[in-house]
Coordinates of C-alpha atoms and ligand atoms in Angstrom, one line a residue:
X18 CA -26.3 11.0 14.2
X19 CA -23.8 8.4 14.7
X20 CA -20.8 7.6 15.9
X21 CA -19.2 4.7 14.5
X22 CA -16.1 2.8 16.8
X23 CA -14.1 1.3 14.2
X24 CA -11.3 -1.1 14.3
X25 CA -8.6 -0.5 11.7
X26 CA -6.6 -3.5 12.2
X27 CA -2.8 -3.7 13.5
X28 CA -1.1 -2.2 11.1
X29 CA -1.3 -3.6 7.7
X30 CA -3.6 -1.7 5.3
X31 CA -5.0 -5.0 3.2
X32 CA -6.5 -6.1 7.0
X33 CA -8.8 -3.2 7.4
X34 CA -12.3 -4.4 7.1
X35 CA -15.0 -3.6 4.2
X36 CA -16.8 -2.1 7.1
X37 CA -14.4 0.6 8.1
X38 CA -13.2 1.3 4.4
X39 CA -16.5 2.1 3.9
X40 CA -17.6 4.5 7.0
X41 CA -14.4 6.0 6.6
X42 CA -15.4 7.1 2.6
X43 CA -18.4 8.6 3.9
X44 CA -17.6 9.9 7.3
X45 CA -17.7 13.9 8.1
X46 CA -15.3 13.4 11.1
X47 CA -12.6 11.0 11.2
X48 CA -11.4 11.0 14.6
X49 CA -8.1 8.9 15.1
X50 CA -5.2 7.4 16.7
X51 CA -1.8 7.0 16.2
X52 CA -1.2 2.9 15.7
X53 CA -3.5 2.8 12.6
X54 CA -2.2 1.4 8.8
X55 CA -0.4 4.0 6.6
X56 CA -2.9 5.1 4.2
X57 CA -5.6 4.1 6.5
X58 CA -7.3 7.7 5.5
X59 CA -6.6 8.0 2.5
X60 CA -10.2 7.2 1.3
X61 CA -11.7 9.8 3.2
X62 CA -13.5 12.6 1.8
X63 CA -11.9 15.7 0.6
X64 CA -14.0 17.5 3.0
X65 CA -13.7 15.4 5.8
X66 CA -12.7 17.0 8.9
X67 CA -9.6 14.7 10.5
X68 CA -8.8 14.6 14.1
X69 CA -5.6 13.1 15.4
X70 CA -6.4 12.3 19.3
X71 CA -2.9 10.2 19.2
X72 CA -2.0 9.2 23.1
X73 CA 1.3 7.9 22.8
X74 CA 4.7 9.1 21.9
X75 CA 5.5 11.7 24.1
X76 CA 4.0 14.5 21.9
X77 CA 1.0 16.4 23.5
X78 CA -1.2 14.5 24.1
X79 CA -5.6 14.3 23.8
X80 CA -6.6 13.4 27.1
X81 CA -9.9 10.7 27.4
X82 CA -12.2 13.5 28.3
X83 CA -11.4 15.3 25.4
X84 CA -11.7 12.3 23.1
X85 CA -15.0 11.6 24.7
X86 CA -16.0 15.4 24.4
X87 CA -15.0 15.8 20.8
X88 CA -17.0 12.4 20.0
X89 CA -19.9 13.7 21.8
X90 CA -19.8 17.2 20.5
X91 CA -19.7 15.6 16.6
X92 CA -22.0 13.4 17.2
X93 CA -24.8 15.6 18.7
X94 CA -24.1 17.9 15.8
X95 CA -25.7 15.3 13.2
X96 CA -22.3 14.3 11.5
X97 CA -21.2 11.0 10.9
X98 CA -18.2 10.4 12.9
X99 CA -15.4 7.9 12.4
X100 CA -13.5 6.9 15.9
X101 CA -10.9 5.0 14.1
X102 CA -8.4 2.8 16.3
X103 CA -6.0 0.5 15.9
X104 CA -6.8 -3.0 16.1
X105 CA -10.0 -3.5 17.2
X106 CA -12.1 -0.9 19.5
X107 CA -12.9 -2.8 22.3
X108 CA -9.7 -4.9 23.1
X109 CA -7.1 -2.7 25.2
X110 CA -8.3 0.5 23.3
X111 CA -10.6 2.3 25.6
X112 CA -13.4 1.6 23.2
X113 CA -15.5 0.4 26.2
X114 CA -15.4 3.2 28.0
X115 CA -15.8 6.1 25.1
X116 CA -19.3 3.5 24.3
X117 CA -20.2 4.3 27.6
X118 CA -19.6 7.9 27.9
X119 CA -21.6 8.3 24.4
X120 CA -24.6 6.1 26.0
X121 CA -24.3 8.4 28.5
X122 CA -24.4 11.2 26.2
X123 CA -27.5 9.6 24.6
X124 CA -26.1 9.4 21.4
X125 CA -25.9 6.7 19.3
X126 CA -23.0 4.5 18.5
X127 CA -22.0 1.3 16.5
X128 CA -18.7 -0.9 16.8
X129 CA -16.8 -2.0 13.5
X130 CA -14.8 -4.6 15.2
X131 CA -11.0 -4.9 14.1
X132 CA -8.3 -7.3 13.3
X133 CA -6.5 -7.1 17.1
X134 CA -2.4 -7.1 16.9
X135 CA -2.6 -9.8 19.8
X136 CA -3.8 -12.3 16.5
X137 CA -2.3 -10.4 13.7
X138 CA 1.1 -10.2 14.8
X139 CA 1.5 -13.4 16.1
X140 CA -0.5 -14.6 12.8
X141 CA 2.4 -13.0 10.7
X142 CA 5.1 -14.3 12.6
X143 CA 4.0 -17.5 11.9
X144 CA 2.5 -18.4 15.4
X145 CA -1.2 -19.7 15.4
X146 CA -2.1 -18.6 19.4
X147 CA -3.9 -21.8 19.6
X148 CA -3.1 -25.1 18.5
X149 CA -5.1 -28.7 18.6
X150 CA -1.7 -29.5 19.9
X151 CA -0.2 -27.0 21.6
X152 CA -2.8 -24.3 23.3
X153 CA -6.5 -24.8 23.7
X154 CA -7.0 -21.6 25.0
X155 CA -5.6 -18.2 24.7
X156 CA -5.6 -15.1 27.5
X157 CA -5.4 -11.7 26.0
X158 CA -3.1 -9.6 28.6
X159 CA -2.4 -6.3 29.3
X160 CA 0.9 -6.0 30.5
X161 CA 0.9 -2.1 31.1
X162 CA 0.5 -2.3 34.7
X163 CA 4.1 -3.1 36.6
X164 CA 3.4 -6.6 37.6
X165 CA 5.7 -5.7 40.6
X166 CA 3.3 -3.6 42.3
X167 CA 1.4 -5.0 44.7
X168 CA -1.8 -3.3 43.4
X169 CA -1.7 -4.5 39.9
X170 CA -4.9 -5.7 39.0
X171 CA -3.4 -8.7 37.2
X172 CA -3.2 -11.7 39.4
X173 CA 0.0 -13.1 37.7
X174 CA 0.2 -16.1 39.8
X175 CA -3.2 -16.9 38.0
X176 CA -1.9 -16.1 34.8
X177 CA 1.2 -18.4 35.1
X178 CA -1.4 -21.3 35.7
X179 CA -3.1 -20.7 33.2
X180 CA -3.5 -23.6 30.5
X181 CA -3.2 -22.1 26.9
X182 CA -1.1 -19.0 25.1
X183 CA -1.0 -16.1 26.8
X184 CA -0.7 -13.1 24.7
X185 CA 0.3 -9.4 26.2
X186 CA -0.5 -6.1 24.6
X187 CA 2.1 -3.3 25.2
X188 CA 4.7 -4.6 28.0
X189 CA 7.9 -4.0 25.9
X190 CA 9.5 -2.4 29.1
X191 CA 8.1 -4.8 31.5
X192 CA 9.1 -7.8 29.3
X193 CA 11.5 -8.8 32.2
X194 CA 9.3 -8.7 34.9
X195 CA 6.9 -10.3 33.6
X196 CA 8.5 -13.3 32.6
X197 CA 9.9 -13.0 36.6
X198 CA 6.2 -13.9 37.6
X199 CA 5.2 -15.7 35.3
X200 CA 8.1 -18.0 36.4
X201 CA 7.6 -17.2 40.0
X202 CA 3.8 -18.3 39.5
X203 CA 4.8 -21.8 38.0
X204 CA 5.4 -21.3 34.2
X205 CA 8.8 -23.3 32.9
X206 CA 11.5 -20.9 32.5
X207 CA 12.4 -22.9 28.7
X208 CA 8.8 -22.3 27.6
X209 CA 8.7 -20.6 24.2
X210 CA 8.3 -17.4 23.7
X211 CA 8.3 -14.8 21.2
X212 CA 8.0 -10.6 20.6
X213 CA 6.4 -9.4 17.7
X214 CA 7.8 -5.5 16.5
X215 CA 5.2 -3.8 14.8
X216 CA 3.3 -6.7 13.9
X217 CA 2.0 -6.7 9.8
X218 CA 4.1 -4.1 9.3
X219 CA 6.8 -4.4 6.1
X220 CA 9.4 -3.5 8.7
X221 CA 8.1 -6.3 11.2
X222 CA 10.8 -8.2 13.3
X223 CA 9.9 -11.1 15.9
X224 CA 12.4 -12.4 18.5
X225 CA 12.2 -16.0 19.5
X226 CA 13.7 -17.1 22.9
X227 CA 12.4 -19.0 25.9
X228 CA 10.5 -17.6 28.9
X229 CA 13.5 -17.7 30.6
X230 CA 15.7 -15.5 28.1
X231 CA 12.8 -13.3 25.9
X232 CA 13.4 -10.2 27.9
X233 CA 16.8 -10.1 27.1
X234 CA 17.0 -11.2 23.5
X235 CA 14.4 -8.4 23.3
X236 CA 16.7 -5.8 24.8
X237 CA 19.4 -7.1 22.9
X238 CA 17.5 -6.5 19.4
X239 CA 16.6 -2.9 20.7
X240 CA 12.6 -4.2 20.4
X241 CA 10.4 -0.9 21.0
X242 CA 6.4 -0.8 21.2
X243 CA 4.5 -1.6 19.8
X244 CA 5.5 -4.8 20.5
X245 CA 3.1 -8.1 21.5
X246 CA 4.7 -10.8 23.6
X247 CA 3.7 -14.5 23.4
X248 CA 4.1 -17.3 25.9
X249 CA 3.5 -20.6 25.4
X250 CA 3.8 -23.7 22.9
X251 CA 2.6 -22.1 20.2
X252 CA 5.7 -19.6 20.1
X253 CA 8.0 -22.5 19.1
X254 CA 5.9 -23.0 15.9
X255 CA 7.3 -19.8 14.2
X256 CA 10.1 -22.2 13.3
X257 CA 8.0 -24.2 11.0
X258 CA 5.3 -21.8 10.2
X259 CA 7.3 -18.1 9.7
X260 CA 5.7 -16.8 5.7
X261 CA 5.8 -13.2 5.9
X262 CA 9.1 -12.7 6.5
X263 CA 10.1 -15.3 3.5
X264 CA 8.2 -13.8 0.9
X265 CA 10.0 -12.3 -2.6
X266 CA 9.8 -9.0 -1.7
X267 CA 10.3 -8.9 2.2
X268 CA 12.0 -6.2 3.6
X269 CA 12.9 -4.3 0.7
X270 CA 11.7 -1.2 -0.2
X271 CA 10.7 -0.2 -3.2
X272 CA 10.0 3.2 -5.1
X273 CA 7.0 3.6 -7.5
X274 CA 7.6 6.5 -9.9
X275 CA 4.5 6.7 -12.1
X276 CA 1.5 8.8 -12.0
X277 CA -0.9 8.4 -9.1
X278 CA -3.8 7.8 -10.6
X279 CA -1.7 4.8 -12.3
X280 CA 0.1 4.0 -9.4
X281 CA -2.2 1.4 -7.5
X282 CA -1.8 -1.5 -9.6
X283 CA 2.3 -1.4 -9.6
X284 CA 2.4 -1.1 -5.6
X285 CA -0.6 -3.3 -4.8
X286 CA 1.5 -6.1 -6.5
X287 CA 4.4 -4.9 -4.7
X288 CA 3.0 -5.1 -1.8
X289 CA 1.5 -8.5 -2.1
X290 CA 5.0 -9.9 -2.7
X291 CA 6.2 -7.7 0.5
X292 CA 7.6 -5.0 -0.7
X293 CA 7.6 -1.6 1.5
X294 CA 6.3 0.8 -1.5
X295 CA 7.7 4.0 -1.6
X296 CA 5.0 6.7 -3.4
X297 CA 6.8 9.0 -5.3
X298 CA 4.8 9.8 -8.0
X299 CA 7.0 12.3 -10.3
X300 CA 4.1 12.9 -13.1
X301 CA 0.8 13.9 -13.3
X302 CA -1.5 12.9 -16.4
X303 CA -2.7 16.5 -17.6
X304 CA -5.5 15.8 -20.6
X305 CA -5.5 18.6 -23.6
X306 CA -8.1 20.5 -25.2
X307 CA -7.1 19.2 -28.8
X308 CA -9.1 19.6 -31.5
X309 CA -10.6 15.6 -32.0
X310 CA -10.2 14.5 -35.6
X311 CA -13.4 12.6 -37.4
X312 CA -12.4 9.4 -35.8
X313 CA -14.6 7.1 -38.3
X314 CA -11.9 8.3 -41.3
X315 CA -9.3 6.3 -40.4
X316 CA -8.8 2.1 -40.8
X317 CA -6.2 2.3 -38.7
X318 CA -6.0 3.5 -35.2
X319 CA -3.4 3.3 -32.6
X320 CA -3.2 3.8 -29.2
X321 CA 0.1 4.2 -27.1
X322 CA -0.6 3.8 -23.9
X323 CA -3.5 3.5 -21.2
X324 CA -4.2 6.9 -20.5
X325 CA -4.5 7.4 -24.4
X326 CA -6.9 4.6 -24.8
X327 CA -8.9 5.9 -21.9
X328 CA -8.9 9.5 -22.9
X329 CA -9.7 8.4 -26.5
X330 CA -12.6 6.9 -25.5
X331 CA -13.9 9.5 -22.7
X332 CA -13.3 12.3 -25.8
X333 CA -15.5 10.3 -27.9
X334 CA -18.3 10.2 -25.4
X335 CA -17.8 13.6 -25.2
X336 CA -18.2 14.5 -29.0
X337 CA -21.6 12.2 -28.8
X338 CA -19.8 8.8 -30.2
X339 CA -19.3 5.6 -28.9
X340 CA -17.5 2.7 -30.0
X341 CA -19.1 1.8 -33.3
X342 CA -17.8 4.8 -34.5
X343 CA -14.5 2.8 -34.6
X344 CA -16.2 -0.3 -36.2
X345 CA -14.1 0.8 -39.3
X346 CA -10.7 0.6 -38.3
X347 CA -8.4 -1.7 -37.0
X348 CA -7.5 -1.1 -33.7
X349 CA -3.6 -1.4 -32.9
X350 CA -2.6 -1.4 -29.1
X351 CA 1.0 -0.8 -27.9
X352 CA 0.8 -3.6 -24.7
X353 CA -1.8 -5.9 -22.5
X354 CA -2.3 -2.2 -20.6
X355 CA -3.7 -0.4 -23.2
X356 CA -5.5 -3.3 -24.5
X357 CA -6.9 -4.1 -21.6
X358 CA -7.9 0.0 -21.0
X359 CA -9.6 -0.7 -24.6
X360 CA -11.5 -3.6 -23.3
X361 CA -13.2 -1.6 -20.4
X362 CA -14.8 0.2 -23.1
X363 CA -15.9 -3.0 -25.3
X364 CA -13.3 -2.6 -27.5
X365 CA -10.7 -5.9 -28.6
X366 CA -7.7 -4.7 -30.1
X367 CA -6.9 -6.3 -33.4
X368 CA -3.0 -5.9 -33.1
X369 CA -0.7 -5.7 -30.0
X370 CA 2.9 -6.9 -30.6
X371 CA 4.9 -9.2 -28.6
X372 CA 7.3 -6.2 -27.9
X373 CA 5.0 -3.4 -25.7
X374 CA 7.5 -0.6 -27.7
X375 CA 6.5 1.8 -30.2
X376 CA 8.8 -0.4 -32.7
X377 CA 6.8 -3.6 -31.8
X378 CA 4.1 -2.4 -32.9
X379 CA 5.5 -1.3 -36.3
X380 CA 6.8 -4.6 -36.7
X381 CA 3.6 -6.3 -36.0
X382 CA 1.4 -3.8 -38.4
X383 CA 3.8 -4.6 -40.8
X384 CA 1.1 -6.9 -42.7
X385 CA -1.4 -4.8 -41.8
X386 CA -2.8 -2.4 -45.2
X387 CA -3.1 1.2 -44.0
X388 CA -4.7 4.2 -45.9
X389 CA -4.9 6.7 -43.3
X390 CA -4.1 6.3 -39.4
X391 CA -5.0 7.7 -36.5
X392 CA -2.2 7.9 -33.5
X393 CA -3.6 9.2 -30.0
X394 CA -1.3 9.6 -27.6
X395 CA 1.0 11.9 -25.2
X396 CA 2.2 15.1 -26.4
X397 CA 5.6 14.5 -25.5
X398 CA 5.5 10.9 -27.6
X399 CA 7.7 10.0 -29.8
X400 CA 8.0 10.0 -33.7
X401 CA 9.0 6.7 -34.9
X402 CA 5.3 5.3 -35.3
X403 CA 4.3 7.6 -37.4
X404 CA 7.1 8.3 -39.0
X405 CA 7.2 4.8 -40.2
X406 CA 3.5 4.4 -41.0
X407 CA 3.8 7.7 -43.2
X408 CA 7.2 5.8 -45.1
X409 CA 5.1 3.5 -45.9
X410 CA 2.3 5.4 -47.5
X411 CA -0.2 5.9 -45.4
X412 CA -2.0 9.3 -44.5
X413 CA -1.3 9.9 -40.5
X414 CA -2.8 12.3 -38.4
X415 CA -1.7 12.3 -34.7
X416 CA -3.7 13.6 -31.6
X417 CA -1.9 14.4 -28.6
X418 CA -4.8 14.2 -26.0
X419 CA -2.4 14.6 -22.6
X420 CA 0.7 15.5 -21.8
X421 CA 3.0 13.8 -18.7
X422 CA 3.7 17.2 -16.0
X423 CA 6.0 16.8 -13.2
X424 CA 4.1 16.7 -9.6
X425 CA 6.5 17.8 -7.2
X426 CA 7.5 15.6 -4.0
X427 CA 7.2 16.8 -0.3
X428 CA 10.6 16.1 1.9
X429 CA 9.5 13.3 3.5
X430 CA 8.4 11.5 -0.4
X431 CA 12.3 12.5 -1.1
X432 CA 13.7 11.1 2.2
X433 CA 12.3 7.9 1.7
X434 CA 13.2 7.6 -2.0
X435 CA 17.2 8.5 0.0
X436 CA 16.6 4.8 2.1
X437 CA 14.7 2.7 -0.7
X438 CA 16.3 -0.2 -2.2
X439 CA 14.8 0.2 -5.9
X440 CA 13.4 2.6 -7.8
X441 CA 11.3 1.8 -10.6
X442 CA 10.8 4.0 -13.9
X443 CA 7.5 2.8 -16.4
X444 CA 8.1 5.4 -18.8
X445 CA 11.1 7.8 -20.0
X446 CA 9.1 10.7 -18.3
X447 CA 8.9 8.8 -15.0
X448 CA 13.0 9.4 -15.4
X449 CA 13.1 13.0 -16.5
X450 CA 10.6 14.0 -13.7
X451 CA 11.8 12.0 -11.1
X452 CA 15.6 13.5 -11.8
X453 CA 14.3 16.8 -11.9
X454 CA 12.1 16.7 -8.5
X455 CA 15.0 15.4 -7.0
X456 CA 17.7 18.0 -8.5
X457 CA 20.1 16.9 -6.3
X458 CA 18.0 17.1 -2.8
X459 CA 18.6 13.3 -1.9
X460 CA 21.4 10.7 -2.9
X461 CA 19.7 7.5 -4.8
X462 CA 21.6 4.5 -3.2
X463 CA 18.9 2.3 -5.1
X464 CA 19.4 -0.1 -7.4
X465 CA 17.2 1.4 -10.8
X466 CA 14.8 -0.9 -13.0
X467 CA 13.6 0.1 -16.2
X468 CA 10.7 -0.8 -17.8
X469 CA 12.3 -1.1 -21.5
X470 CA 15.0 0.1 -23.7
X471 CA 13.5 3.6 -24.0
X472 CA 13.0 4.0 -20.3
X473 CA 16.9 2.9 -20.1
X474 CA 18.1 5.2 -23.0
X475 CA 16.6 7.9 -21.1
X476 CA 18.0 6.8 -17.7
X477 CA 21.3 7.0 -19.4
X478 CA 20.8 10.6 -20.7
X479 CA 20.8 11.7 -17.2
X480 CA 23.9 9.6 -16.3
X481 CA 22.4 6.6 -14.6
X482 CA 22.9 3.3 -16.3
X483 CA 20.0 1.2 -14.9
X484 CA 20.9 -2.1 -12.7
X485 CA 17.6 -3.8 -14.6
X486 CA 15.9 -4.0 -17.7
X487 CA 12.2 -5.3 -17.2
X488 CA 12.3 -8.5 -20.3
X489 CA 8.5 -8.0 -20.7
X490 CA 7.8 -4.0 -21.4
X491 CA 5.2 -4.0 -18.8
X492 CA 4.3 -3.7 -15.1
X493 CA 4.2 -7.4 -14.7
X494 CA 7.7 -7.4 -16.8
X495 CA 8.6 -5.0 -14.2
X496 CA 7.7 -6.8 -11.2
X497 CA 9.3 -10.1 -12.3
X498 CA 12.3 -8.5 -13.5
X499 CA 12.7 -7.3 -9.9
X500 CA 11.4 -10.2 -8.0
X501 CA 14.9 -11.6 -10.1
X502 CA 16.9 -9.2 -9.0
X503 CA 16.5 -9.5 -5.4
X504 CA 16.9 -13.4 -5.8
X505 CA 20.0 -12.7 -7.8
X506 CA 21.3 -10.0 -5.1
X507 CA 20.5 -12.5 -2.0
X508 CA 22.4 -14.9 -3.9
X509 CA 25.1 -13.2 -5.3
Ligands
LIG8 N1 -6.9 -2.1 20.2 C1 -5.6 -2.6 19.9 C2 -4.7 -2.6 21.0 C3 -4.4 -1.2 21.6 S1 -3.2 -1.2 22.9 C4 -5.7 -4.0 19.2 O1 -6.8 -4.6 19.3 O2 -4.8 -4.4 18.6 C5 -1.7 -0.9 22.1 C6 -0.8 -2.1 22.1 O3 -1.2 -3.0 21.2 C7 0.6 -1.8 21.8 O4 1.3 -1.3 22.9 C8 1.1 -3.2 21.4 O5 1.3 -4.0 22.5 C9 -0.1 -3.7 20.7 N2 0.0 -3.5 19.3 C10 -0.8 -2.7 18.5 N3 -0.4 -2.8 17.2 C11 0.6 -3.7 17.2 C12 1.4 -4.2 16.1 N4 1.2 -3.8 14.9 N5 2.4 -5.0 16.4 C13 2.6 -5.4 17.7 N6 1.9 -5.0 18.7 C14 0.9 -4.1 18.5

C-alpha cells in the first residue's frame, strides 16, 4: 500500500516524467488536481477509479482534510494511489503537508518529483532563471499572501535585496503590489520583468515590461492565473532567447480527423511543431469476419493501407500462418505507411509507387507479371485496382478485412472543431464522417487540407473545395503541406 505524490509537470503533456506515466498506467486511484496537462490521464486504467480534488476556480471545492482523508482511506485499503499535481508535489502544492499527514497515518508514500511552472514557464518563454551573467541565484516565491499585510510571512524587504531571479508562483492579482515592495525594499523600478500565462501551454502568452510597469502591462493584456512572474536580469533575455512561440505551428490549432487508434502519429508531429491538436476522430477501424482466401495462391498481393497490412497479418496468425506463407508473392504496398506496417511483421514490400494512390500503384505494377492477385483492404475501397489488374489478365480476388464506421463526437470535440484553424482529412472517409457528425451542429471557419486527390474529390462532393492538397499522399505530405500553408498565410 502506497501512495505515490507525483508531479505532473506545468502544463505541457511531453514534460510529464517516465515516472508518473508509469504509476499513473498502473494506479487503482488517481487522485488529482486541476492545473495538470490535458491528456495527463489518459493512460490510466479502464478501471481506475479518478478523483478530481480540484481547489481552485470557484467551483466547490475538496477541502485539505478531505484530500488527506481520501489519500489515507485509499491507501490503508491496499490500492495503489496516484496524488497527481501539477508541477511538482512539493513546491507550493501542499505536497509537504499531505506527506505528513500520511506519515502520520502510517502509511507509506513516495514523491515523483515534477517539472515546476516557476522553471518551465520561464524556460518556454525563453528566460533561463539563472544566468553566468545575469543571476546566480534564483528565490522561488509565493506571492499568494498580500504583501501589504503586515502579517505576511514574506519579508519583502528581504526579497528586494536579494541577489539573483526571483520567481513568484500565483500573484496575478497582487502583481502590483508586489512590484510596490519590491521597489520600496531597494529593487530598480527599470529591472526586467516578465509574466508567463499558462506556461507550456499551446495558448501560452508572456508579457515583458520593467519592474516598474509589469503590473500594468499585465492588466492591460487581461493576464489571468495561472500566471508566474519573473524579476530580474534574466527577464530581458526573452528578447534573444523566445523559441516556443516562433515555432511553424505556434498558435494554431489544428484538427485531426482520422481514427484514434491512428491518430497519435499525425498529432504528436503536430504538436512538436506547436500546433494545439484538436481530437476529432470521425471513424473507427471496425475489422470483419471475412472468410480469408489461401493466401499462398497468389504472386501478387496488395495492401492498401496500414490497417489492411496489419489486419492481414494478425488474420494470418490467426489461421496458423506467418510470413513465409507469403514467400511466393510479391508484395505491393500503397505508401511508406503500409510499408512500414508490413515491416513490423518482417515483411519488405517489393513495390510502393512514388504516388501513395490506388493509381500509383497501378502504374508502378505495370512491369510487374501477375497471374492471380490478392487485394486486402477496406470494405468501402475503391475499384480501380482491381479493376485494372483484372483488364490486364490477371485472376483477383479481393478481401475486405475492415470497414471505416463513424464514431460520433461529444459537444465540446465539435466546439473546438467551431474555433480550429485547420482541419485535416487522411482519407475520403475522414470527409464523409467528419460532415456527417457534424450535420450542421458547428460552422467550420477552418482552412481544410487534404491528403490527396481522392480525399479532395470527396471534399468536393460535400461542397467544400479544400484550401490544400498534401504534394506527398501521406501524413508527412500532410504536415508539410500545412507547415506551407501557415508560412504562406503569415505572409500573404
Ligand atoms: N506545484 C506547482 C505549483 C502549484 S501553485 C509547481 O511546481 O509548478 C499554483 C501556481 O503555480 C499558479 O497559481 C501559478 O502561479 C503557477 N503555475 C502552475 N502552472 C503554471 C503554468 N503552466 N504557467 C504559469 N504558472 C503556473
Amino acid at each position: 500500500m502506497t501512495v505515490y505524490l507525483v508531479g505532473a509537470g506545468p502544463g505541457d503533456p511531453g514534460l510529464m516524467t517516465a515516472r508518473a506515466l508509469e504509476l499513473i498506467a498502473a494506479a487503482d486511484v488517481i487522485v488529482y488536481d486541476r492545473l495538470i496537462p490535458a491528456g495527463a490521464l489518459d493512460v490510466a486504467r479502464e478501471d481506475a477509479q479518478l478523483l478530481y480534488a480540484g481547489k481552485e476556480g470557484g467551483g466547490p471545492s475538496v477541502s485539505q482534510e478531505e484530500i488527506d482523508a481520501l489519500l489515507i482511506e485509499h491507501g490503508r485499503a491496499g490500492r495503489s494511489v496516484v496524488r497527481l499535481k501539477g508541477g511538482d508535489p512539493f513546491v507550493f502544492g501542499r505536497g509537504g503537508e499531505e506527506a505528513e499527514a500520511l506519515r502520520a497515518a502510517g502509511i507509506s508514500f513516495e514523491v515523483v518529483p515534477g517539472v515546476t511552472a516557476g522553471v518551465a514557464a520561464p524556460a518556454y518563454a525563453g528566460i533561463p532563471v539563472t544566468h553566468r551573467d545575469a543571476a546566480s541565484a534564483v528565490a522561488f516565491v509565493t506571492g499568494h499572501e498580500d504583501p501589504a499585510k503586515p502579517e505576511s510571512a514574506l519579508d519583502w524587504r528581504a526579497l528586494a535585496a536579494f541577489p539573483g531571479t526571483l520567481v513568484v508562483y500565483m500573484g496575478v492579482r497582487r502583481l502590483a503590489t508586489i512590484a510596490e515592495q519590491l521597489i520600496a525594499g531597494g529593487r530598480d523600478s527599470a529591472q526586467p520583468a516578465a509574466v508567463i500565462e499558462r506556461g507550456t501551454f499551446t495558448r501560452q502568452r508572456v508579457v515583458t515590461a520593467t519592474l516598474g510597469s509589469v503590473a500594468a502591462s499585465a492588466e492591460e493584456q487581461g493576464i489571468r492565473a495561472p500566471a508566474i512572474a519573473v524579476f530580474g536580469e534574466v527577464a530581458a533575455l526573452r528578447e534573444r532567447l523566445r523559441w516556443f512561440e516562433d515555432r511553424p505551428l505556434s498558435g494554431v490549432s489544428v484538427a485531426v480527423t482520422r481514427a484514434r487508434a491512428q491518430a497519435s502519429g499525425l498529432a504528436s508531429r503536430l504538436r512538436s511543431l506547436g500546433a494545439e491538436v484538436v481530437e476529432a476522430p470521425a471513424i473507427r477501424i471496425s475489422p470483419l469476419e471475412t472468410q480469408l482466401p489461401d493466401v499462398r495462391s497468389y504472386d501478387l498481393v496488395c495492401l492498401t493501407s496500414p490497417n489492411g497490412a496489419r489486419l492481414l497479418l494478425q488474420r494470418m496468425t490467426d489461421a496458423g500462418l506467418d510470413a513465409r506463407s507469403l514467400s511466393g508473392a510479391r508484395i505491393a504496398a500503397i505508401g511508406p505507411g503500409t510499408a512500414a506496417a508490413l515491416r513490423e511483421h518482417g515483411l519488405i514490400a517489393d513495390v510502393v509507387p512514388e504516388r501513395f494512390v490506388a493509381e500509383g500503384l497501378i502504374e508502378a505494377l505495370a512491369d510487374v507479371p501477375v497471374t492471380r492477385a490478392l487485394v486486402a483492404r477496406a470494405a468501402e475501397s475503391r475499384d480501380v485496382l482491381p479493376d485494372a489488374l483484372r483488364e490486364r489478365g490477371a485472376e483477383v480476388d479481393v478481401v475486405a478485412l475492415y470497414e471505416t464506421v463513424a464514431e460520433p463526437l461529444s459537444d465540446a470535440q465539435l466546439a473546438a472543431l467551431g474555433h480550429a484553424d485547420y482541419v485535416t482529412f487522411t482519407s475520403s472517409s475522414t470527409v464523409r464522417f467528419l460532415f456527417e457528425a457534424i450535420a450542421g451542429r458547428v460552422a467550420l471557419g477552418a482552412r481544410l487540407v487534404s491528403i490527396g486527390p481522392v480525399t479532395s474529390e470527396t471534399l468536393r462532393a460535400q461542397g467544400h473545395e479544400p484550401d490544400v492538397e498534401a504534394v506527398r499522399h501521406d501524413i508527412d505530405g500532410v504536415v508539410d503541406a500545412l507547415v506551407a500553408d501557415v508560412a504562406a498565410v503569415a505572409l500573404g
